[in-house]
């Protein structure tokens, strides 16, 4: 899984637009953090209040048009006293919404602005922000409806239906509008609380929310208009002499405005997370594998967001393992294993072998601490690896204080011997700069088996053949030469004329464990005047 710092960075990216307008101070004092949390909380409460105000005005317009034109029993609501009560209830609704909204989000903003991980209770509270928001608004409309009905001394069925319809219309309208207005603040908070999202659906899915929005903001207003016409024609609750023109126009206008807000809300709830995932996929395709998206949905859209993040985590883990694999076996071997999926396959090919061995390692271990010995070896092998990589070779393995480099495997190289000899000369010069380090370098060439050796569940890429043994013996013998490097006659035969001029032949020597003398060459001294080249 992604670590905590990755998640915090993802949360901050998600809240980009919020931080741009209301940035969190870099000074992490408690007073500055509290100020930022307060500003975000007030902005959230203001957004909820604005949604409640718009809906209240719409509902008031519908009520006034209906009570003045239609229901005889509802004329009591058109008196000055009822109008004053309606204004008072609107003011009450706005104040209750603002207070309830701020109190609802304030605890979540405390940990969110501080940039710390929430505990289990804080996480659950933040995830349920929209639910509490909806509950606050429904509560305000329910209380207002009860007050209106209680203030009417003789409520009839017509007025009761009118109030119930207004409460239903106002509640659904204010909920959808508030979600639309507050989503830019709520999403980053929910995202920060949903990093351990496990797919539990606590919000309507795409199909469900589309159907709900159509029913609440399309079907029900249309049904209300149809019922008005039917009641008017039959004289039920509505006198035939009443005019429906104004009520129908007002109700249709309000329905259109509400439908537009609902359409924007639903489209954003689907398109925004999809656009986030698409943009993140494009960044991953460009190589930014650590890119994640915010998870602020608790539906199948949240599963998509979380699934993308899990995919990115898997890619990061795969790259980490591949990097570790490459460090142990070399990038060419790792690439070949991934691309060809080899098991124990191999082949005989012509390669060059460079063997380098540290001299006096036993004495080094007795006169220095283990940590100091490790430091010396790391400095030694760092130079070896850099030189081998620079000339296209592969460090096949480290053997204590020695290293085996292969040129020409697993990727074939026609100039393998030349590359190995150039590497030997470079190392002979570069390693002289290291203190308390002596060494020997041997270079050989010839046919070897190059492939995977081992069991079904554990094997390694290696090279097997006489050139490997010869290079090791040459490295041991080179410790007694001034240039600390020896090359076999086989290596010199396979190199080009330019590189051959940088070496000079010496008398054959009998290497340990070999039946016949070996032709050898040593690097020419820089002062020989032969124009050494690398």
Coordinates of C-alpha atoms in Angstrom, one line a residue:
X1 CA 0.0 0.0 0.0
X2 CA 1.0 3.6 -0.4
X3 CA 2.7 5.1 2.6
X4 CA 1.3 7.9 4.7
X5 CA 3.3 10.7 3.0
X6 CA 2.0 9.6 -0.4
X7 CA -1.6 9.8 0.9
X8 CA -1.1 13.2 2.5
X9 CA 0.3 14.5 -0.8
X10 CA -2.7 13.1 -2.6
X11 CA -5.1 14.8 -0.2
X12 CA -3.4 18.2 -0.8
X13 CA -3.6 17.7 -4.6
X14 CA -7.3 16.9 -4.2
X15 CA -7.9 20.0 -2.2
X16 CA -6.0 22.2 -4.7
X17 CA -8.8 24.6 -5.5
X18 CA -9.7 25.0 -1.8
X19 CA -6.2 25.6 -0.8
X20 CA -5.7 28.1 -3.6
X21 CA -8.4 30.4 -2.3
X22 CA -7.9 29.5 1.3
X23 CA -4.3 28.4 1.7
X24 CA -3.1 26.6 4.8
X25 CA -0.4 28.8 6.4
X26 CA 3.1 27.4 6.2
X27 CA 3.5 28.4 9.9
X28 CA 2.1 25.4 11.6
X29 CA 1.1 27.2 14.8
X30 CA -2.2 26.1 16.3
X31 CA -3.7 29.6 15.9
X32 CA -3.0 29.8 12.2
X33 CA -4.4 26.3 11.6
X34 CA -7.5 27.1 13.6
X35 CA -8.0 30.2 11.6
X36 CA -7.8 28.3 8.3
X37 CA -10.2 25.6 9.6
X38 CA -12.6 28.3 10.7
X39 CA -12.6 30.0 7.3
X40 CA -13.3 26.7 5.5
X41 CA -16.1 25.9 8.0
X42 CA -17.7 29.3 7.4
X43 CA -17.4 28.8 3.7
X44 CA -19.1 25.4 3.9
X45 CA -21.9 26.8 6.1
X46 CA -22.4 29.7 3.7
X47 CA -22.8 27.3 0.8
X48 CA -25.4 25.3 2.7
X49 CA -27.2 28.5 3.6
X50 CA -27.2 29.8 0.0
X51 CA -28.8 26.5 -1.1
X52 CA -31.4 26.9 1.7
X53 CA -32.1 30.5 0.7
X54 CA -32.6 29.7 -3.0
X55 CA -34.9 26.8 -2.2
X56 CA -36.9 28.9 0.4
X57 CA -37.5 31.6 -2.2
X58 CA -38.6 29.0 -4.7
X59 CA -41.0 27.3 -2.3
X60 CA -42.3 30.6 -1.1
X61 CA -43.1 31.6 -4.7
X62 CA -44.9 28.3 -5.3
X63 CA -46.9 28.7 -2.0
X64 CA -47.9 32.2 -2.7
X65 CA -49.1 31.4 -6.2
X66 CA -51.1 28.4 -5.0
X67 CA -52.7 30.0 -1.9
X68 CA -53.8 33.1 -3.8
X69 CA -55.2 31.2 -6.8
X70 CA -56.4 27.7 -5.9
X71 CA -57.0 26.1 -2.5
X72 CA -59.9 27.7 -0.6
X73 CA -58.8 26.1 2.6
X74 CA -55.3 27.5 2.3
X75 CA -56.3 31.2 2.1
X76 CA -55.4 31.5 5.7
X77 CA -51.8 31.3 4.7
X78 CA -52.0 34.4 2.6
X79 CA -52.8 36.7 5.5
X80 CA -50.2 39.3 6.7
X81 CA -49.7 37.2 9.9
X82 CA -49.0 34.1 7.8
X83 CA -46.6 36.1 5.6
X84 CA -44.7 37.3 8.7
X85 CA -44.6 33.7 9.9
X86 CA -43.3 32.6 6.6
X87 CA -40.5 35.2 6.6
X88 CA -39.6 34.3 10.2
X89 CA -39.4 30.6 9.3
X90 CA -37.1 31.4 6.3
X91 CA -34.8 33.4 8.6
X92 CA -34.9 30.6 11.2
X93 CA -34.1 28.0 8.4
X94 CA -31.1 30.0 7.3
X95 CA -29.7 30.5 10.8
X96 CA -30.3 26.8 11.7
X97 CA -28.7 25.7 8.5
X98 CA -25.6 27.9 8.9
X99 CA -25.1 26.8 12.5
X100 CA -25.8 23.1 11.9
X101 CA -23.5 23.1 8.8
X102 CA -20.6 24.7 10.6
X103 CA -21.0 22.4 13.7
X104 CA -21.2 19.4 11.4
X105 CA -17.9 20.0 9.5
X106 CA -15.8 21.7 12.1
X107 CA -14.4 18.5 13.8
X108 CA -13.4 17.1 10.4
X109 CA -11.6 20.3 9.4
X110 CA -9.5 20.3 12.5
X111 CA -7.5 17.2 11.5
X112 CA -7.8 17.8 7.8
X113 CA -6.2 21.3 7.9
X114 CA -3.5 20.0 10.2
X115 CA -2.7 17.3 7.6
X116 CA -2.8 14.4 10.1
X117 CA -4.5 11.1 9.7
X118 CA -7.9 10.8 11.3
X119 CA -8.9 8.1 13.8
X120 CA -11.7 5.7 13.2
X121 CA -14.4 8.0 14.6
X122 CA -13.2 11.0 12.7
X123 CA -13.0 9.0 9.6
X124 CA -16.6 7.8 9.9
X125 CA -17.7 11.3 10.7
X126 CA -16.1 12.8 7.6
X127 CA -17.4 10.1 5.3
X128 CA -21.0 10.8 6.6
X129 CA -20.7 14.6 6.0
X130 CA -23.3 14.6 3.2
X131 CA -25.7 12.4 5.2
X132 CA -25.6 14.8 8.1
X133 CA -25.9 17.7 5.7
X134 CA -29.1 16.2 4.3
X135 CA -30.4 15.4 7.8
X136 CA -29.9 19.0 8.9
X137 CA -31.8 20.4 5.9
X138 CA -34.6 17.8 6.2
X139 CA -34.9 18.7 9.9
X140 CA -35.2 22.4 9.1
X141 CA -38.0 21.8 6.6
X142 CA -39.8 19.3 8.9
X143 CA -39.7 21.8 11.8
X144 CA -40.9 24.6 9.6
X145 CA -43.8 22.5 8.3
X146 CA -44.9 21.5 11.8
X147 CA -44.9 25.2 12.8
X148 CA -46.9 26.3 9.8
X149 CA -49.5 23.5 10.4
X150 CA -49.7 24.2 14.1
X151 CA -50.2 28.0 13.4
X152 CA -53.3 27.3 11.3
X153 CA -56.3 26.9 13.7
X154 CA -58.4 24.7 11.3
X155 CA -56.1 23.0 8.8
X156 CA -58.0 21.3 6.0
X157 CA -57.0 18.5 3.7
X158 CA -56.1 21.0 1.0
X159 CA -53.7 23.0 3.2
X160 CA -52.2 19.8 4.7
X161 CA -51.4 18.5 1.2
X162 CA -50.0 21.8 0.3
X163 CA -47.7 21.9 3.3
X164 CA -46.6 18.3 2.8
X165 CA -45.9 18.9 -0.8
X166 CA -43.9 22.1 0.0
X167 CA -41.8 20.2 2.6
X168 CA -41.1 17.4 0.2
X169 CA -40.2 19.8 -2.6
X170 CA -38.1 22.1 -0.3
X171 CA -36.3 19.2 1.3
X172 CA -35.2 17.5 -1.9
X173 CA -34.4 20.7 -3.6
X174 CA -32.2 22.1 -0.7
X175 CA -30.4 18.8 -0.4
X176 CA -29.4 18.6 -4.0
X177 CA -28.5 22.3 -4.2
X178 CA -26.4 22.1 -1.1
X179 CA -24.5 19.1 -2.3
X180 CA -23.8 21.0 -5.5
X181 CA -22.6 24.1 -3.7
X182 CA -20.5 22.3 -1.0
X183 CA -18.8 19.5 -3.1
X184 CA -15.6 21.4 -3.6
X185 CA -15.1 21.6 0.2
X186 CA -16.5 18.2 1.1
X187 CA -14.6 16.2 -1.5
X188 CA -11.1 16.8 -0.2
X189 CA -12.2 16.0 3.4
X190 CA -14.0 12.8 2.4
X191 CA -11.0 11.9 0.3
X192 CA -8.7 12.3 3.3
X193 CA -11.0 10.1 5.4
X194 CA -11.5 7.4 2.7
X195 CA -7.9 6.3 2.1
X196 CA -8.7 2.9 3.5
X197 CA -11.9 2.6 1.4
X198 CA -12.8 -1.1 1.0
X199 CA -15.8 -0.9 -1.3
X200 CA -18.6 -0.6 1.1
X201 CA -21.4 1.2 -0.8
X202 CA -22.9 4.0 1.4
X203 CA -24.1 6.3 -1.4
X204 CA -26.3 5.8 -4.4
X205 CA -24.7 4.4 -7.5
X206 CA -24.7 6.1 -10.9
X207 CA -28.0 4.5 -12.0
X208 CA -29.7 5.1 -8.7
X209 CA -28.8 8.7 -8.5
X210 CA -29.9 9.4 -12.0
X211 CA -33.3 7.8 -11.3
X212 CA -33.6 9.6 -8.0
X213 CA -32.9 13.0 -9.5
X214 CA -35.3 12.4 -12.3
X215 CA -38.1 11.3 -9.9
X216 CA -37.5 14.1 -7.3
X217 CA -36.8 17.0 -9.8
X218 CA -38.6 15.9 -12.9
X219 CA -41.3 13.4 -12.4
X220 CA -42.7 14.9 -9.1
X221 CA -43.0 18.5 -10.3
X222 CA -44.6 17.3 -13.5
X223 CA -47.0 15.1 -11.5
X224 CA -47.9 18.1 -9.3
X225 CA -48.8 20.1 -12.4
X226 CA -50.9 17.2 -13.7
X227 CA -52.7 16.8 -10.4
X228 CA -53.4 20.6 -10.3
X229 CA -55.1 20.3 -13.7
X230 CA -57.0 17.2 -12.8
X231 CA -58.2 18.7 -9.5
X232 CA -59.2 21.9 -11.2
X233 CA -61.2 20.2 -13.9
X234 CA -63.1 18.1 -11.4
X235 CA -63.4 20.8 -8.7
X236 CA -61.5 18.8 -6.1
X237 CA -60.0 21.1 -3.5
X238 CA -59.6 23.7 -6.3
X239 CA -62.6 25.8 -7.5
X240 CA -63.3 25.6 -11.2
X241 CA -63.3 29.3 -11.2
X242 CA -59.7 29.5 -10.0
X243 CA -57.0 30.3 -12.5
X244 CA -54.1 27.9 -12.9
X245 CA -52.0 30.0 -15.2
X246 CA -49.8 31.7 -12.5
X247 CA -49.3 28.5 -10.4
X248 CA -48.4 26.4 -13.4
X249 CA -46.0 29.0 -14.7
X250 CA -44.3 29.5 -11.3
X251 CA -44.1 25.7 -10.6
X252 CA -42.7 25.1 -14.1
X253 CA -40.1 27.8 -13.8
X254 CA -39.0 26.5 -10.3
X255 CA -38.9 23.0 -11.7
X256 CA -36.7 24.0 -14.6
X257 CA -34.3 25.9 -12.3
X258 CA -34.2 22.9 -9.9
X259 CA -33.8 20.5 -12.8
X260 CA -30.8 22.4 -14.1
X261 CA -29.1 22.4 -10.7
X262 CA -29.8 18.7 -10.4
X263 CA -28.4 18.0 -13.8
X264 CA -25.2 19.9 -13.0
X265 CA -24.9 18.0 -9.7
X266 CA -25.3 14.5 -11.2
X267 CA -23.1 15.3 -14.2
X268 CA -20.3 16.6 -12.0
X269 CA -20.6 13.7 -9.6
X270 CA -19.9 11.3 -12.5
X271 CA -17.7 13.4 -14.8
X272 CA -15.3 14.8 -12.1
X273 CA -14.0 11.5 -10.7
X274 CA -13.9 10.0 -14.2
X275 CA -11.8 13.0 -15.5
X276 CA -9.5 12.6 -12.4
X277 CA -8.9 9.0 -13.3
X278 CA -8.4 9.7 -17.0
X279 CA -5.9 12.5 -16.2
X280 CA -4.1 10.3 -13.7
X281 CA -3.9 7.5 -16.2
X282 CA -2.3 9.9 -18.7
X283 CA 0.3 10.9 -16.2
X284 CA 1.0 7.2 -15.4
X285 CA 1.4 6.5 -19.1
X286 CA 4.0 9.4 -19.2
X287 CA 5.9 7.7 -16.5
X288 CA 4.6 9.4 -13.3
X289 CA 3.7 6.0 -11.7
X290 CA 3.2 7.5 -8.2
X291 CA 0.2 9.5 -9.4
X292 CA -3.0 8.7 -7.4
X293 CA -6.5 10.1 -7.4
X294 CA -8.7 11.2 -4.5
X295 CA -11.4 8.8 -3.3
X296 CA -14.4 10.9 -2.3
X297 CA -17.2 8.6 -3.5
X298 CA -18.7 5.7 -1.5
X299 CA -20.3 4.1 -4.6
X300 CA -19.1 2.2 -7.6
X301 CA -17.3 5.4 -8.6
X302 CA -15.4 5.2 -5.4
X303 CA -14.5 1.6 -6.2
X304 CA -13.1 2.9 -9.5
X305 CA -11.0 5.6 -7.8
X306 CA -9.8 3.2 -5.2
X307 CA -9.1 0.5 -7.8
X308 CA -7.0 2.9 -9.7
X309 CA -4.9 3.8 -6.6
X310 CA -4.5 0.1 -5.9
X311 CA -3.3 -0.4 -9.4
X312 CA -0.8 2.4 -9.0
X313 CA 0.4 0.8 -5.7
X314 CA 0.9 -2.5 -7.6
X315 CA 2.8 -0.7 -10.3
X316 CA 5.1 0.9 -7.7
X317 CA 5.6 -2.4 -6.0
X318 CA 6.4 -4.1 -9.3
X319 CA 8.9 -1.4 -10.2
X320 CA 10.5 -1.6 -6.8
X321 CA 10.9 -5.3 -7.1
X322 CA 12.2 -5.0 -10.7
X323 CA 14.7 -2.4 -9.5
X324 CA 15.8 -4.7 -6.7
X325 CA 16.0 -7.6 -9.2
X326 CA 18.0 -5.5 -11.6
X327 CA 20.4 -4.5 -8.8
X328 CA 21.1 -8.1 -7.9
X329 CA 21.3 -9.6 -11.4
X330 CA 21.9 -6.6 -13.7
X331 CA 19.5 -4.7 -15.9
X332 CA 20.1 -6.8 -19.0
X333 CA 19.4 -10.1 -17.2
X334 CA 16.4 -8.6 -15.5
X335 CA 15.0 -7.3 -18.8
X336 CA 15.7 -10.6 -20.5
X337 CA 13.9 -12.5 -17.8
X338 CA 10.9 -10.2 -17.9
X339 CA 10.6 -10.2 -21.7
X340 CA 11.3 -13.9 -22.4
X341 CA 10.2 -15.5 -19.1
X342 CA 13.1 -17.8 -19.2
X343 CA 13.5 -20.6 -16.7
X344 CA 16.7 -22.7 -17.0
X345 CA 17.5 -22.0 -20.6
X346 CA 20.9 -20.9 -21.8
X347 CA 23.3 -21.0 -24.6
X348 CA 27.0 -21.3 -25.5
X349 CA 28.4 -18.0 -26.7
X350 CA 31.7 -16.2 -27.2
X351 CA 32.3 -13.7 -24.3
X352 CA 35.0 -11.8 -22.5
X353 CA 35.5 -12.2 -18.8
X354 CA 37.0 -9.7 -16.4
X355 CA 37.8 -10.9 -12.9
X356 CA 39.0 -8.5 -10.2
X357 CA 40.1 -9.6 -6.8
X358 CA 41.1 -7.5 -3.7
X359 CA 44.5 -8.3 -2.4
X360 CA 45.3 -8.5 1.3
X361 CA 41.6 -8.8 2.4
X362 CA 42.5 -11.1 5.3
X363 CA 45.0 -8.5 6.7
X364 CA 42.4 -5.8 6.1
X365 CA 39.8 -7.6 8.2
X366 CA 42.2 -8.1 11.1
X367 CA 43.3 -4.5 11.2
X368 CA 40.0 -2.7 10.7
X369 CA 36.5 -3.0 12.2
X370 CA 33.8 -4.8 10.2
X371 CA 32.1 -1.5 9.4
X372 CA 35.4 0.0 8.1
X373 CA 36.0 -3.1 6.0
X374 CA 32.5 -2.8 4.5
X375 CA 33.1 0.9 3.8
X376 CA 36.4 0.0 1.9
X377 CA 34.6 -2.7 -0.1
X378 CA 31.8 -0.4 -1.0
X379 CA 34.2 2.2 -2.3
X380 CA 36.1 -0.4 -4.2
X381 CA 33.1 -2.0 -5.8
X382 CA 31.5 1.4 -6.6
X383 CA 34.4 2.1 -8.9
X384 CA 34.3 -1.4 -10.4
X385 CA 30.6 -1.2 -11.1
X386 CA 30.8 2.2 -12.7
X387 CA 33.7 1.2 -15.0
X388 CA 32.0 -2.1 -16.1
X389 CA 28.7 -0.3 -16.7
X390 CA 30.4 2.4 -18.7
X391 CA 31.8 -0.2 -21.1
X392 CA 28.7 -2.2 -21.5
X393 CA 29.6 -5.1 -19.2
X394 CA 27.5 -7.0 -16.6
X395 CA 28.6 -7.6 -13.0
X396 CA 27.6 -11.2 -12.9
X397 CA 28.3 -11.7 -9.2
X398 CA 30.2 -10.5 -6.2
X399 CA 32.3 -13.1 -4.4
X400 CA 33.3 -11.6 -1.1
X401 CA 36.2 -9.3 -2.0
X402 CA 36.1 -10.2 -5.8
X403 CA 33.8 -9.5 -8.7
X404 CA 33.1 -11.3 -12.0
X405 CA 32.2 -9.1 -15.0
X406 CA 30.9 -10.5 -18.3
X407 CA 31.0 -8.8 -21.7
X408 CA 28.9 -10.2 -24.4
X409 CA 26.2 -11.9 -22.3
X410 CA 23.3 -11.9 -22.0
X411 CA 23.3 -9.4 -24.8
X412 CA 25.7 -10.3 -27.6
X413 CA 28.5 -7.9 -28.3
X414 CA 31.0 -8.3 -31.2
X415 CA 33.5 -6.1 -29.4
X416 CA 33.3 -7.9 -26.0
X417 CA 37.0 -8.4 -25.7
X418 CA 37.8 -4.8 -26.5
X419 CA 35.3 -3.6 -23.9
X420 CA 36.7 -5.9 -21.3
X421 CA 40.3 -4.8 -22.0
X422 CA 39.4 -1.1 -21.9
X423 CA 37.6 -1.7 -18.6
X424 CA 40.7 -3.4 -17.1
X425 CA 42.9 -0.5 -18.1
X426 CA 40.5 2.1 -16.6
X427 CA 40.2 0.1 -13.4
X428 CA 44.0 -0.2 -13.1
X429 CA 44.2 3.6 -13.1
X430 CA 41.1 4.5 -11.1
X431 CA 41.6 2.0 -8.2
X432 CA 45.1 3.4 -7.5
X433 CA 43.4 6.4 -5.8
X434 CA 41.9 4.2 -3.1
X435 CA 43.9 4.0 0.2
X436 CA 44.7 0.6 1.8
X437 CA 43.5 -1.2 -1.3
X438 CA 45.5 -3.5 -3.5
X439 CA 44.0 -5.7 -6.3
X440 CA 44.5 -7.8 -9.3
X441 CA 42.6 -7.8 -12.6
X442 CA 42.5 -10.7 -15.1
X443 CA 40.9 -10.6 -18.5
X444 CA 40.2 -13.7 -20.7
X445 CA 37.8 -14.6 -23.5
X446 CA 36.3 -17.6 -25.2
X447 CA 33.2 -19.8 -25.3
X448 CA 31.2 -20.3 -22.1
X449 CA 27.7 -21.5 -21.2
X450 CA 25.6 -18.4 -20.3
X451 CA 22.3 -19.0 -18.7
X452 CA 20.3 -19.8 -15.6
X453 CA 21.6 -22.4 -13.2
X454 CA 19.7 -23.8 -10.2
X455 CA 16.5 -25.4 -9.2
X456 CA 12.9 -24.8 -10.3
X457 CA 12.2 -22.3 -7.5
X458 CA 15.6 -20.7 -7.2
X459 CA 18.2 -20.1 -9.9
X460 CA 20.7 -17.4 -11.0
X461 CA 22.1 -16.2 -14.3
X462 CA 25.8 -17.2 -14.6
X463 CA 28.6 -18.1 -17.0
X464 CA 30.5 -21.4 -16.9
X465 CA 33.6 -22.2 -18.9
X466 CA 37.4 -22.2 -19.0
X467 CA 37.7 -18.4 -19.6
X468 CA 36.1 -17.8 -16.2
X469 CA 38.7 -19.9 -14.4
X470 CA 41.5 -18.4 -16.5
X471 CA 40.4 -14.8 -15.7
X472 CA 40.4 -15.7 -12.0
X473 CA 43.9 -17.2 -12.1
X474 CA 45.1 -14.1 -14.1
X475 CA 43.7 -11.8 -11.5
X476 CA 45.6 -13.6 -8.7
X477 CA 48.8 -13.5 -10.7
X478 CA 48.3 -9.8 -11.6
X479 CA 48.7 -8.8 -7.9
X480 CA 52.4 -9.3 -8.3
X481 CA 52.7 -7.0 -11.4
X482 CA 53.3 -3.3 -11.5
X483 CA 50.1 -2.5 -13.5
X484 CA 47.9 -5.0 -11.5
X485 CA 46.3 -6.2 -14.7
X486 CA 46.9 -9.2 -17.0
X487 CA 45.1 -10.3 -20.2
X488 CA 45.2 -13.7 -21.8
X489 CA 46.3 -14.4 -25.4
X490 CA 42.7 -15.4 -26.2
X491 CA 41.5 -11.9 -25.2
X492 CA 44.2 -10.2 -27.2
X493 CA 43.3 -12.2 -30.3
X494 CA 39.7 -11.0 -30.1
X495 CA 40.3 -7.3 -29.7
X496 CA 40.9 -4.7 -32.4
X497 CA 44.2 -3.3 -33.4
X498 CA 43.6 0.0 -31.6
X499 CA 43.1 -1.6 -28.2
X500 CA 45.9 -4.2 -28.9
X501 CA 48.4 -1.3 -29.1
X502 CA 47.6 -0.4 -25.5
X503 CA 49.0 -3.7 -24.3
X504 CA 52.3 -5.3 -24.5
X505 CA 53.1 -9.0 -24.5
X506 CA 55.1 -10.7 -21.8
X507 CA 56.6 -14.1 -21.4
X508 CA 54.0 -16.9 -20.9
X509 CA 53.4 -18.0 -17.3
X510 CA 52.1 -21.2 -15.8
X511 CA 48.9 -20.3 -13.9
X512 CA 47.9 -22.3 -10.8
X513 CA 46.0 -25.4 -11.7
X514 CA 46.6 -25.2 -15.5
X515 CA 48.7 -27.7 -17.4
X516 CA 50.2 -25.4 -19.9
X517 CA 51.7 -21.9 -19.8
X518 CA 49.3 -19.0 -20.7
X519 CA 50.2 -16.2 -23.1
X520 CA 49.8 -12.9 -21.2
X521 CA 49.8 -9.1 -21.9
X522 CA 50.0 -6.2 -19.6
X523 CA 48.8 -2.5 -20.1
X524 CA 51.5 -0.3 -21.5
X525 CA 52.7 2.4 -19.1
X526 CA 51.4 5.9 -20.0
X527 CA 55.0 7.1 -20.3
X528 CA 55.9 4.6 -23.1
X529 CA 54.9 7.1 -25.8
X530 CA 52.6 4.7 -27.6
X531 CA 49.5 7.0 -27.5
X532 CA 47.3 5.0 -25.1
X533 CA 43.6 5.2 -26.0
X534 CA 40.5 4.3 -24.1

